[in-house]
PDB file of C-alpha atoms and ligand atoms in Angstrom:
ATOM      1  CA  UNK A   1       0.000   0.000   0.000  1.00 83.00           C
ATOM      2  CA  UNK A   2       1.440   3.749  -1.220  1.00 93.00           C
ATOM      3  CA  UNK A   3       1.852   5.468   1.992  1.00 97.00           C
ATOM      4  CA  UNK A   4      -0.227   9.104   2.024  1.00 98.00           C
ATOM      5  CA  UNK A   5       0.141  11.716   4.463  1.00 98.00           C
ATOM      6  CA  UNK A   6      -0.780  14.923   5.119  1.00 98.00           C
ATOM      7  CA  UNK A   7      -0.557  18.534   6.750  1.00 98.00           C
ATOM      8  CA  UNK A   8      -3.171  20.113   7.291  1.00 98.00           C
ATOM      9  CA  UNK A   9      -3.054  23.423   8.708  1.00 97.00           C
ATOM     10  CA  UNK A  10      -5.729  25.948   9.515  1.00 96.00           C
ATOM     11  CA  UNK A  11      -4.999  29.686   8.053  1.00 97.00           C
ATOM     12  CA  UNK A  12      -6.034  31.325  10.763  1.00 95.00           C
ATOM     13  CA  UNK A  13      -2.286  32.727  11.709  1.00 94.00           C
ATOM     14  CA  UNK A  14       1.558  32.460  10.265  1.00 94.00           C
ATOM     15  CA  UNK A  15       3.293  28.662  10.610  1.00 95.00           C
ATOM     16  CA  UNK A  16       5.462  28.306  13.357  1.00 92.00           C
ATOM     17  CA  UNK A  17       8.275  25.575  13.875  1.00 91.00           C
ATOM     18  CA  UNK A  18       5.774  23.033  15.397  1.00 91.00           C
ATOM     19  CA  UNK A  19       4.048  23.572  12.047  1.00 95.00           C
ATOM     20  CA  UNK A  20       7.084  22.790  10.217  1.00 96.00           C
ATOM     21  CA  UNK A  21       8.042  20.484  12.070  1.00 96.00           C
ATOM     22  CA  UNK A  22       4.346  18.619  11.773  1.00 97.00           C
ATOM     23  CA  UNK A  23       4.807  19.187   7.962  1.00 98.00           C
ATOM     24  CA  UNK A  24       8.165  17.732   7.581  1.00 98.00           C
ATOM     25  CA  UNK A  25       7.581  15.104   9.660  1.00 98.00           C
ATOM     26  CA  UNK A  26       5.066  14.409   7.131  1.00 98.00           C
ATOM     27  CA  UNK A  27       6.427  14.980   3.876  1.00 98.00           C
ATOM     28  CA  UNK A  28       9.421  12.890   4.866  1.00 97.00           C
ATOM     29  CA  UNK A  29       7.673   9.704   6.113  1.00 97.00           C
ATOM     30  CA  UNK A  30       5.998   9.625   2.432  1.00 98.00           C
ATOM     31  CA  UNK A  31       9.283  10.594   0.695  1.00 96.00           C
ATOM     32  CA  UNK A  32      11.171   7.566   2.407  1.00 96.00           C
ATOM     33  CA  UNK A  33       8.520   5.508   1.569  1.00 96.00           C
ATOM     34  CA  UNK A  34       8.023   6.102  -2.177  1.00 97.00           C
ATOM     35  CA  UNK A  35       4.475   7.668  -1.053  1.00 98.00           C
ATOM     36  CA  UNK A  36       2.070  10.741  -1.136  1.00 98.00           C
ATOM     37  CA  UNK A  37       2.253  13.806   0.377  1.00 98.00           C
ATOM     38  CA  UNK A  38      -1.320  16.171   0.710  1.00 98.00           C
ATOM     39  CA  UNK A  39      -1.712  19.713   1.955  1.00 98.00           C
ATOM     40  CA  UNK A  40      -5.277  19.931   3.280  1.00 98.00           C
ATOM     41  CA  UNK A  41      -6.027  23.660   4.126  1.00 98.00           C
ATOM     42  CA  UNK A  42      -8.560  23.638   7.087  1.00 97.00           C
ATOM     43  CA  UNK A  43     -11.206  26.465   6.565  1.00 96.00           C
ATOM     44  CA  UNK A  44     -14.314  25.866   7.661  1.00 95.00           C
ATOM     45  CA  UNK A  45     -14.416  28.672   9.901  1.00 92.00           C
ATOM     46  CA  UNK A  46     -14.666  31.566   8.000  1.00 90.00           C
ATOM     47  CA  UNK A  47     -14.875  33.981  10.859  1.00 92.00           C
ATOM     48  CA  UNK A  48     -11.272  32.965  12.053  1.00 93.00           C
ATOM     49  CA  UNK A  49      -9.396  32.285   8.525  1.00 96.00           C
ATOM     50  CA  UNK A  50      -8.030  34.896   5.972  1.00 96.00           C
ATOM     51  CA  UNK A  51      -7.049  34.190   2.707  1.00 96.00           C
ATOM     52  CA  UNK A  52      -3.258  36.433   3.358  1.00 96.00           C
ATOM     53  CA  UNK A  53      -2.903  33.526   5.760  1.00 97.00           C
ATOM     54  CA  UNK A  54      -3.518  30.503   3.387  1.00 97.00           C
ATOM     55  CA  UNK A  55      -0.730  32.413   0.660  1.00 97.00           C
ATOM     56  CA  UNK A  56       1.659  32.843   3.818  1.00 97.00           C
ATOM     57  CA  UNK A  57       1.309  28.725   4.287  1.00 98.00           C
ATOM     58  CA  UNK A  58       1.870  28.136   0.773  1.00 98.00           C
ATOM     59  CA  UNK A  59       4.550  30.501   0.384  1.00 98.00           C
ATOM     60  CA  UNK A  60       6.142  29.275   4.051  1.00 98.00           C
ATOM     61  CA  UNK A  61       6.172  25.262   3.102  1.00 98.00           C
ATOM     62  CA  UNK A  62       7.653  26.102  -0.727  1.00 98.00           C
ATOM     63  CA  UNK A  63      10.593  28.333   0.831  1.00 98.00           C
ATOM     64  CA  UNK A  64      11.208  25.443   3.333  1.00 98.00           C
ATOM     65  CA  UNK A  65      11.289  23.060   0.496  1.00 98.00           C
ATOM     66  CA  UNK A  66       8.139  20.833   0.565  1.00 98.00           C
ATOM     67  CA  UNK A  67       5.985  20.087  -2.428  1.00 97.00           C
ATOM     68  CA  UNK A  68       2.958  18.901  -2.507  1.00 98.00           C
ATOM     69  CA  UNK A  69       0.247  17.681  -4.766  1.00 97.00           C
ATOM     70  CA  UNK A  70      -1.778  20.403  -6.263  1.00 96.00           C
ATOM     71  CA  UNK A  71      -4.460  21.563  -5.676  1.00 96.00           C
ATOM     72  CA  UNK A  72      -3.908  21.310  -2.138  1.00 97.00           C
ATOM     73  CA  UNK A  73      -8.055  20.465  -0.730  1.00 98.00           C
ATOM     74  CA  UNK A  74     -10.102  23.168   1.006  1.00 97.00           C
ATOM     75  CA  UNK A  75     -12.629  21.900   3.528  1.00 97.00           C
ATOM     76  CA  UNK A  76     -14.728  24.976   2.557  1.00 96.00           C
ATOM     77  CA  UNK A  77     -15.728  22.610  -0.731  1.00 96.00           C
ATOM     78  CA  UNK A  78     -16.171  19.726   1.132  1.00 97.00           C
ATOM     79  CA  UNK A  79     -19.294  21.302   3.041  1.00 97.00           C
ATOM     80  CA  UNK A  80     -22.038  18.247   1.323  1.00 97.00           C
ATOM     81  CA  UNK A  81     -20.252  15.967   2.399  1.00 98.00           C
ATOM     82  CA  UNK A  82     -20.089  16.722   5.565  1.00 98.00           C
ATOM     83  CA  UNK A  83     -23.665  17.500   5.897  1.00 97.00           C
ATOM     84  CA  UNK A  84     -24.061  13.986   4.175  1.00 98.00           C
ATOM     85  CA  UNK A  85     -22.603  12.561   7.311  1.00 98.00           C
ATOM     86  CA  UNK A  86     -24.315  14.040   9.897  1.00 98.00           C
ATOM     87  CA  UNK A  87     -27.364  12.849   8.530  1.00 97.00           C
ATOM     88  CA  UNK A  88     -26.361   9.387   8.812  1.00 98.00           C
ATOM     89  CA  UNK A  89     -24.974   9.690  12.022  1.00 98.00           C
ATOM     90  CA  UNK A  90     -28.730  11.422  12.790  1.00 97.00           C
ATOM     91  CA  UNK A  91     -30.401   8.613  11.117  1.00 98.00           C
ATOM     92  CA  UNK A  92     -28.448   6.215  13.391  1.00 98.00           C
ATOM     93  CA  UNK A  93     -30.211   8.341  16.282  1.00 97.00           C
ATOM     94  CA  UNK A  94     -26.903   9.618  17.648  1.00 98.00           C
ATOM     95  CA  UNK A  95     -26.963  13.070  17.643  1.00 98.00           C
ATOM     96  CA  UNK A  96     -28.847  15.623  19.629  1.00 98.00           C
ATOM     97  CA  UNK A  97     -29.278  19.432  19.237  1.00 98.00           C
ATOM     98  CA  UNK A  98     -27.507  21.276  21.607  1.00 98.00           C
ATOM     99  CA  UNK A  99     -28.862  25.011  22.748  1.00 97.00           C
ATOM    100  CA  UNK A 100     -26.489  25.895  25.822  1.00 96.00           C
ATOM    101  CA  UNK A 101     -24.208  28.695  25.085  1.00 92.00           C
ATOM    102  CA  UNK A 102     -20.891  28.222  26.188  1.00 89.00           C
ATOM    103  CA  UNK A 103     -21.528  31.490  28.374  1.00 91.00           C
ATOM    104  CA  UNK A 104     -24.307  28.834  29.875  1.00 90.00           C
ATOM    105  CA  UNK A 105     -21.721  25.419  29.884  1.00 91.00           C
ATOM    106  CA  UNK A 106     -19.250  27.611  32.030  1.00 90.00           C
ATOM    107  CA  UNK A 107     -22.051  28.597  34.329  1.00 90.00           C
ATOM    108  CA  UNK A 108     -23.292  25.004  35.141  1.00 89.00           C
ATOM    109  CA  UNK A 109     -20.192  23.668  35.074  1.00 89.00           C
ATOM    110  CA  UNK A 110     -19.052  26.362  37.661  1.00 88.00           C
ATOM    111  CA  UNK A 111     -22.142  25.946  39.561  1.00 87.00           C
ATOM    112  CA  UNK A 112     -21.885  21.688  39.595  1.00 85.00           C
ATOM    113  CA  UNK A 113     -20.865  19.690  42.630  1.00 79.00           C
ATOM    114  CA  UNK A 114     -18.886  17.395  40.167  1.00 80.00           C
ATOM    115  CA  UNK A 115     -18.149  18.527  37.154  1.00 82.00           C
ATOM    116  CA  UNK A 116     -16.986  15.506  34.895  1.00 84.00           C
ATOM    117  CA  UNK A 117     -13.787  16.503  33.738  1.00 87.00           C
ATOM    118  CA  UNK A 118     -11.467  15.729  30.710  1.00 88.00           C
ATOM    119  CA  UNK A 119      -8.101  15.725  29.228  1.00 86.00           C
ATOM    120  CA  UNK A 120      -8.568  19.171  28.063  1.00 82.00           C
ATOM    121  CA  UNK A 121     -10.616  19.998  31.510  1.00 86.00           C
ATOM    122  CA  UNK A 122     -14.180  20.110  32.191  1.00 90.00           C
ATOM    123  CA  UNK A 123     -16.146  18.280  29.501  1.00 92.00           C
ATOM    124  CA  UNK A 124     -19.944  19.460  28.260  1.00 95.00           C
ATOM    125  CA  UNK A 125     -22.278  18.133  30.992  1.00 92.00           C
ATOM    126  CA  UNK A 126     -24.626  16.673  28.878  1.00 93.00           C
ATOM    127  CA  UNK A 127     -27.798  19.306  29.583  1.00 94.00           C
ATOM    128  CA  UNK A 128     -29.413  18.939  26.320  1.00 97.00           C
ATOM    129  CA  UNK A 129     -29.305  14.908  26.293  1.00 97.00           C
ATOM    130  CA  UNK A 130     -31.784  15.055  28.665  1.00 95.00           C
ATOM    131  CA  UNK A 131     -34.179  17.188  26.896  1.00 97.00           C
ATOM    132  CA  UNK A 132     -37.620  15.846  26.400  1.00 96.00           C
ATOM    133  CA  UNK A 133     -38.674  15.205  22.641  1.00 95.00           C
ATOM    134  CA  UNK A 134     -41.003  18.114  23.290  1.00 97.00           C
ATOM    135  CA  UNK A 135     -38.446  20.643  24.885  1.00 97.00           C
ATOM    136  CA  UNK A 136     -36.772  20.242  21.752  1.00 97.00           C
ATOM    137  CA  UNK A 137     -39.578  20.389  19.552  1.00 96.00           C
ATOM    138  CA  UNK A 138     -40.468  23.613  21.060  1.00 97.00           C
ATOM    139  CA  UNK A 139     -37.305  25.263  21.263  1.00 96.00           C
ATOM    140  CA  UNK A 140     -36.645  24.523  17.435  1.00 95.00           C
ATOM    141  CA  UNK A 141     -40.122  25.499  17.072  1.00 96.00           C
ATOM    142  CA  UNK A 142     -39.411  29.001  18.161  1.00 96.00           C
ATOM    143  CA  UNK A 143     -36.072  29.068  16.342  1.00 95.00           C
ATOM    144  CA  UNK A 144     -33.367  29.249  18.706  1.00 95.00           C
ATOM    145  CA  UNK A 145     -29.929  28.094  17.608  1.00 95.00           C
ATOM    146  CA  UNK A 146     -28.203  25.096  17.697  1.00 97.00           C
ATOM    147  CA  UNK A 147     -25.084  22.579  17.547  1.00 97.00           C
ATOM    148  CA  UNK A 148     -25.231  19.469  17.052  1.00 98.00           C
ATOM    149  CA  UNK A 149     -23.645  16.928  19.453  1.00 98.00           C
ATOM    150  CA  UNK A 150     -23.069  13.140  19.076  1.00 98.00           C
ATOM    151  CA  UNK A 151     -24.392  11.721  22.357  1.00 98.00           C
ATOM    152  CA  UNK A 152     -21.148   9.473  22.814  1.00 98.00           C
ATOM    153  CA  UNK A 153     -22.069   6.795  25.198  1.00 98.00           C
ATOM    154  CA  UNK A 154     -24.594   5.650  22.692  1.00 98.00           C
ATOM    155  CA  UNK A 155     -22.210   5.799  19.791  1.00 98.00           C
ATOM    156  CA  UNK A 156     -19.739   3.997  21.582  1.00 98.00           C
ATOM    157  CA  UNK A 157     -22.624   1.279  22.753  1.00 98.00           C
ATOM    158  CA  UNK A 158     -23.109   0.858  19.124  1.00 98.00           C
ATOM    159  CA  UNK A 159     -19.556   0.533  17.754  1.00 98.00           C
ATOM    160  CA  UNK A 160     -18.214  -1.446  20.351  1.00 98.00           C
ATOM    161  CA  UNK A 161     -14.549  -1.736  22.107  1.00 98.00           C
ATOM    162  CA  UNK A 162     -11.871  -0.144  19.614  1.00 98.00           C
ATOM    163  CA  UNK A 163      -8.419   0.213  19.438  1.00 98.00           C
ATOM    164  CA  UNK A 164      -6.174   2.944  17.674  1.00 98.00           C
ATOM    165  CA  UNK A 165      -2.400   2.788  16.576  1.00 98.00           C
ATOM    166  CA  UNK A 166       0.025   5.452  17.343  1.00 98.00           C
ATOM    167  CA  UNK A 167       3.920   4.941  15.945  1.00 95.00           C
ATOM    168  CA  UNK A 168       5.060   6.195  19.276  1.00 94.00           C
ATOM    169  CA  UNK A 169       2.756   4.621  21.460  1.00 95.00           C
ATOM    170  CA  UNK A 170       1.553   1.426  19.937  1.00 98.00           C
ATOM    171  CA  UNK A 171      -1.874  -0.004  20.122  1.00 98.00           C
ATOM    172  CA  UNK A 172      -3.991   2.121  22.138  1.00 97.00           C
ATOM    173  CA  UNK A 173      -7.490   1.484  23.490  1.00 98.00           C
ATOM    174  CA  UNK A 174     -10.174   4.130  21.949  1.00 98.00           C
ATOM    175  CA  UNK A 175     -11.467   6.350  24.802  1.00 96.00           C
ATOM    176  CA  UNK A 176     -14.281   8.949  23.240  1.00 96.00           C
ATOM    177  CA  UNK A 177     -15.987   9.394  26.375  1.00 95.00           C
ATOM    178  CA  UNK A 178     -12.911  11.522  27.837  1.00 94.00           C
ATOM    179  CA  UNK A 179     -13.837  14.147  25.762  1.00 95.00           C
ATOM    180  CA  UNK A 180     -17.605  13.801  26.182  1.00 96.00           C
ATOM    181  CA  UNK A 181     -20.781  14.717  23.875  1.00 98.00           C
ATOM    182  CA  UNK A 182     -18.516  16.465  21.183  1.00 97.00           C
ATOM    183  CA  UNK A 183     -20.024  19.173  18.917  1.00 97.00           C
ATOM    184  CA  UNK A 184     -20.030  17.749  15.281  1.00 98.00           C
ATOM    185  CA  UNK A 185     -21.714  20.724  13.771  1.00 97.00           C
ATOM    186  CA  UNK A 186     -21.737  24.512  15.576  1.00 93.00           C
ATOM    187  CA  UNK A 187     -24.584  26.922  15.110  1.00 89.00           C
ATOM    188  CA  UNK A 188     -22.044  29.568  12.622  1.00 87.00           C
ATOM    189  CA  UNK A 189     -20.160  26.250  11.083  1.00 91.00           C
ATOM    190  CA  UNK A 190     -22.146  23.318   9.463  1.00 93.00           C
ATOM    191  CA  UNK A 191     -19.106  20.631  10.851  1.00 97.00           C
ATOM    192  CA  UNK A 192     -16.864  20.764  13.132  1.00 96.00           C
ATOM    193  CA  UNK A 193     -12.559  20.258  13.068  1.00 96.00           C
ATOM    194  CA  UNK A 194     -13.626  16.480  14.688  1.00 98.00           C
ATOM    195  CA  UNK A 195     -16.111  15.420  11.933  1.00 98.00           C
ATOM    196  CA  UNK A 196     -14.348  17.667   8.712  1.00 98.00           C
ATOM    197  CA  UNK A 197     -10.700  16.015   9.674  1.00 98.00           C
ATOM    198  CA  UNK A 198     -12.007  12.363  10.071  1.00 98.00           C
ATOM    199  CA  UNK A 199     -13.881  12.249   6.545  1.00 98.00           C
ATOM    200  CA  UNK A 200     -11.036  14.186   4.726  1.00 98.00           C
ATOM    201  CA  UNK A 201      -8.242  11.959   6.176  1.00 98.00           C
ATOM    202  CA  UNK A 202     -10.811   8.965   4.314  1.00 98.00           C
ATOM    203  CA  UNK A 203     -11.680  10.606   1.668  1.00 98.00           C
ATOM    204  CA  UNK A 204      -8.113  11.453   0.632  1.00 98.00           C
ATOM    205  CA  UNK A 205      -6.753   8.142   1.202  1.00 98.00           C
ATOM    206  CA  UNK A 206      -4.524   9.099   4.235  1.00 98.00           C
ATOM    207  CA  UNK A 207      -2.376   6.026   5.922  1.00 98.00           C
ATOM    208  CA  UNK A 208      -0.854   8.118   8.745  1.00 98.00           C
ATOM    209  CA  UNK A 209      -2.117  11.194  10.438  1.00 98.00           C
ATOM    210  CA  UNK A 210       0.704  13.691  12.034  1.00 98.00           C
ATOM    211  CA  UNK A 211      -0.483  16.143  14.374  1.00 96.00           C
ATOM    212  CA  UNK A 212       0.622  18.000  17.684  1.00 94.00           C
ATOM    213  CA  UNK A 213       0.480  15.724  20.683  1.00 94.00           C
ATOM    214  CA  UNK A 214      -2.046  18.481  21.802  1.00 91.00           C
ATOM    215  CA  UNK A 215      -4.397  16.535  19.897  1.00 94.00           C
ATOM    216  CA  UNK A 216      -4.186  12.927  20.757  1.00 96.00           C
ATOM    217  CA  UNK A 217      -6.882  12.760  22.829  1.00 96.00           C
ATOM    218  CA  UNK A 218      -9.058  13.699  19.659  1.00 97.00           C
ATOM    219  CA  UNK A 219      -7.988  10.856  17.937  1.00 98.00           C
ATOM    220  CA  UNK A 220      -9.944   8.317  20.404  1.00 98.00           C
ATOM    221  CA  UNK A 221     -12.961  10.936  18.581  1.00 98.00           C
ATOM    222  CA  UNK A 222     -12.018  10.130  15.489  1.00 98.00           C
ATOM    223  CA  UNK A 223     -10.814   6.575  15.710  1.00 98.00           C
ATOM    224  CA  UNK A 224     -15.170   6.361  16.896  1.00 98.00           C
ATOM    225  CA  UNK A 225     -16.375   8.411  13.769  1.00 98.00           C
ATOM    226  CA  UNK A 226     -14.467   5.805  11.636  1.00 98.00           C
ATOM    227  CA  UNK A 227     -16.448   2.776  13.218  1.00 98.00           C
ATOM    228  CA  UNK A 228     -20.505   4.622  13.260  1.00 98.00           C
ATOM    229  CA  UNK A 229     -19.575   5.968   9.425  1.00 98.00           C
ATOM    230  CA  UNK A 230     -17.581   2.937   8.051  1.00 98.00           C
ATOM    231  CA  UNK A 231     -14.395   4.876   7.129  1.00 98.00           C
ATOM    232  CA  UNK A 232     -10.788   2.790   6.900  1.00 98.00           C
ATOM    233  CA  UNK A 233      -8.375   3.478   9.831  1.00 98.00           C
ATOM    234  CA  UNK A 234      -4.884   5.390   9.234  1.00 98.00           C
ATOM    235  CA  UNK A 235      -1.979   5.242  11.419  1.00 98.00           C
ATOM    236  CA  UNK A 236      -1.114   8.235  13.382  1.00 98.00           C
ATOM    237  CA  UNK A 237       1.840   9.703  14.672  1.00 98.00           C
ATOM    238  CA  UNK A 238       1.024  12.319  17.536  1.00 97.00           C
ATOM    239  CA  UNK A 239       4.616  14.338  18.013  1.00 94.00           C
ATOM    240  CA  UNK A 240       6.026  16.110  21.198  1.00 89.00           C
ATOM    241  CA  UNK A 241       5.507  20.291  20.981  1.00 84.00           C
ATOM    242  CA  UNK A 242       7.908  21.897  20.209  1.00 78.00           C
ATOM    243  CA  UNK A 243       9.064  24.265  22.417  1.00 70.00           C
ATOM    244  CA  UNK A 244      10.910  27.619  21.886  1.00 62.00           C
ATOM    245  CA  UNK A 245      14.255  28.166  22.834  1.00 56.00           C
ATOM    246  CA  UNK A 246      13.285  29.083  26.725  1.00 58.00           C
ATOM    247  CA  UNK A 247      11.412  25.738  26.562  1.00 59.00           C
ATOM    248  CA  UNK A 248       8.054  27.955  26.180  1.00 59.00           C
ATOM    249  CA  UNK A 249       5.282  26.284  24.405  1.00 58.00           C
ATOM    250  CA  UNK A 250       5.467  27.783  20.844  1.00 54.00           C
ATOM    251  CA  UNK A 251       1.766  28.614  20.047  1.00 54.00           C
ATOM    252  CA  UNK A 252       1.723  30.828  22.703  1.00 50.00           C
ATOM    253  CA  UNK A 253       4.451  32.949  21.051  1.00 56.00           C
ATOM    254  CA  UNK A 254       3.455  32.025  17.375  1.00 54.00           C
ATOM    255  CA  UNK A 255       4.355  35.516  16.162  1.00 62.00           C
ATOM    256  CA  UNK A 256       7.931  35.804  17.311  1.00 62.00           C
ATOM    257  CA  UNK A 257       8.584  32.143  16.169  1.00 80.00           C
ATOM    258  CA  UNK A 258       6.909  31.940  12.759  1.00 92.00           C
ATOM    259  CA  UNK A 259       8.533  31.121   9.752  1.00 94.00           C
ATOM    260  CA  UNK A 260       8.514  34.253   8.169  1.00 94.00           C
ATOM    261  CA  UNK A 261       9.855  35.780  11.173  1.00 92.00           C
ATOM    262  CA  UNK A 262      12.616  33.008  11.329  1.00 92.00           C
ATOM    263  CA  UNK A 263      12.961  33.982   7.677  1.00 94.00           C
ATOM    264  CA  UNK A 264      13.219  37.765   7.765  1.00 93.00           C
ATOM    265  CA  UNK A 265      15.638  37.829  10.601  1.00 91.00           C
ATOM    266  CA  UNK A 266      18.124  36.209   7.619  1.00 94.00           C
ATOM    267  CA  UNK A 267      17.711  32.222   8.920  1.00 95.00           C
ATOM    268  CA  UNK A 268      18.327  29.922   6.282  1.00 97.00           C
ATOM    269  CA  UNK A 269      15.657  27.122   4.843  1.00 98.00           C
ATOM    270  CA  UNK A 270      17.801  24.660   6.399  1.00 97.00           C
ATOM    271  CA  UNK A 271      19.136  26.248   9.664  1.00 95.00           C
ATOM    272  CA  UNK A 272      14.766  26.566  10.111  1.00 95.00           C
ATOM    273  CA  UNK A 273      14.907  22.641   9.629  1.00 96.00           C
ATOM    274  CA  UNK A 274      16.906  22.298  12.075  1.00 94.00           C
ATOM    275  CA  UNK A 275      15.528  24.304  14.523  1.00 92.00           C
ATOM    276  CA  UNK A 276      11.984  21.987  13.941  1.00 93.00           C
ATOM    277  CA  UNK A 277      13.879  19.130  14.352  1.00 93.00           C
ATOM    278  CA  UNK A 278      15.333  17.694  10.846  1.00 95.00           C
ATOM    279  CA  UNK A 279      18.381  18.580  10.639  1.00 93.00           C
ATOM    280  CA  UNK A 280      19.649  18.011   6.744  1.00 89.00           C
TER     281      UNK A 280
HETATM  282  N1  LIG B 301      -6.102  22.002  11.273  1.00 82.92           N
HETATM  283  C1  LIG B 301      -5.612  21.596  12.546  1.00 82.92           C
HETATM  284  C2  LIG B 301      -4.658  22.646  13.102  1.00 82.92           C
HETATM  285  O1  LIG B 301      -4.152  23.448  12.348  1.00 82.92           O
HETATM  286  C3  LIG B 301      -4.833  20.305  12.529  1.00 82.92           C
HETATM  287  C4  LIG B 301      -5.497  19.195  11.849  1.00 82.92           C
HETATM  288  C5  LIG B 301      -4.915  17.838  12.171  1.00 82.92           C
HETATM  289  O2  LIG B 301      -3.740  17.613  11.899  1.00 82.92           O
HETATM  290  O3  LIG B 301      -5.626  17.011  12.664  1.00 82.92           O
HETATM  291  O4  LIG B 301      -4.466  22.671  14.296  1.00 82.92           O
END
């Protein structure tokens, strides 16, 4: 099987070195391999994305001396088929609509005894699961707005015990309910970064998945989403941060680390390399 991998990076901002470093990772792994390397451009959220920053990406991987295979894939075309899925997960009965505001999460969360808590902290209580048919009914009724959430126990009832393989920490038992009732489609967005990544890593063919170890507890998410929607399973590879030179984490200080900035202050392509980790 022809190896395929991928960056995908949102332009919502410059590329810093974990970017690169995410990217080369990438690129490299299908280059060794006599495989294929995809730039997916994540831009679903039109409030937070601007075209300036999807040239800067372009321009930022070409100068560090990736190629890809054109046309790199917007999300923002990819909007039916994302819609396609949530219907089936619907049809499967597995999603509910979700009318807290997250000004109204914090609140009950704030105001619980014990708030059930995640990797990323405390996870969405659940409110709306436990509306009545006719609480919804009338709340849609009079038009107030809505995400979408997969109710996760029951998806995970219905898909069973599954596994997931990372290349740095083996075979790993799925565990969606850490992050709990996940939005899959937000009141301004019709999908959300868990449900747009999973069916564009399938629908391009992707064999491994490289991303920030920020985001390996998605993956138990997505690794689900595969099983209700009968997508094939990739590999992933979930690296370390990478950390600026004080040993701060570098999205914090994206601006003073980006490429560009690297670049203007008269770094070379390959001293950058280096300094995400791949050394020539
Ligand atoms: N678009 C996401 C980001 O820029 C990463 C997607 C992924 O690799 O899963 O953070």
């Amino acid at each position: 099987m022809t190896p395929v991998t991928r960056f995908a990076p949102s332009p919502t901002g410059y590329l810093h070195l974990g970017h690169a470093h995410s990217a080369l990772f990438a690129w490299r792994a299908a280059q060794d391999a006599g495989g294929r390397f995809l730039l997916r451009i994540e831009d679903v959220d039109k409030a937070r994305c601007r075209p300036e920053f999807e040239a800067a990406i372009l321009e930022d991987l070409a100068w560090l001396g990736l190629a890809w295979e054109n046309p790199p894939l917007r999300q923002s075309e990819r909007m039916a088929d994302y819609a396609d899925a949530l219907d089936r997960l619907d049809r499967l009965g597995l999603l509910y609509p979700c009318f807290c505001t997250r000004k109204g999460i914090r609140a009950e969360i704030a105001g619980a005894a014990r708030a059930p808590h995640g990797p990323e902290g405390p996870i969405y209580p659940g409110t709306c699961r436990s509306l009545s048919e006719d609480q919804r009914q009338e709340r849609l009724a009079a038009g107030a707005a809505y995400a979408r959430r997969l109710d996760v126990a029951a998806a995970v009832a219905r898909a069973g015990p599954l596994s997931w393989t990372d290349r740095g920490a083996g075979e790993i038992a799925a565990e969606p309910l850490s992050l709990g009732d996940v939005v899959l489609a937000r009141k301004e967005v019709a999908t959300s970064y868990h449900l747009a990544v999973t069916l564009d890593d399938a629908a391009q063919g992707v064999t491994l998945v490289t991303r920030g170890a920020d985001l390996f507890h998605t993956s138990h998410v997505h690794r689900l989403l595969q099983a209700l929607l009968g997508l094939p399973v990739p590999e992933w590879h979930h690296h370390a941060l990478i950390a600026g030179p004080d040993g701060e984490r570098l999205a914090k200080r994206a601006d003073a680390l980006s490429i560009r900035a690297l670049r203007q202050a008269g770094k070379t392509a390959a001293e950058v390399r280096a300094l995400a980790g791949f050394p020539d």
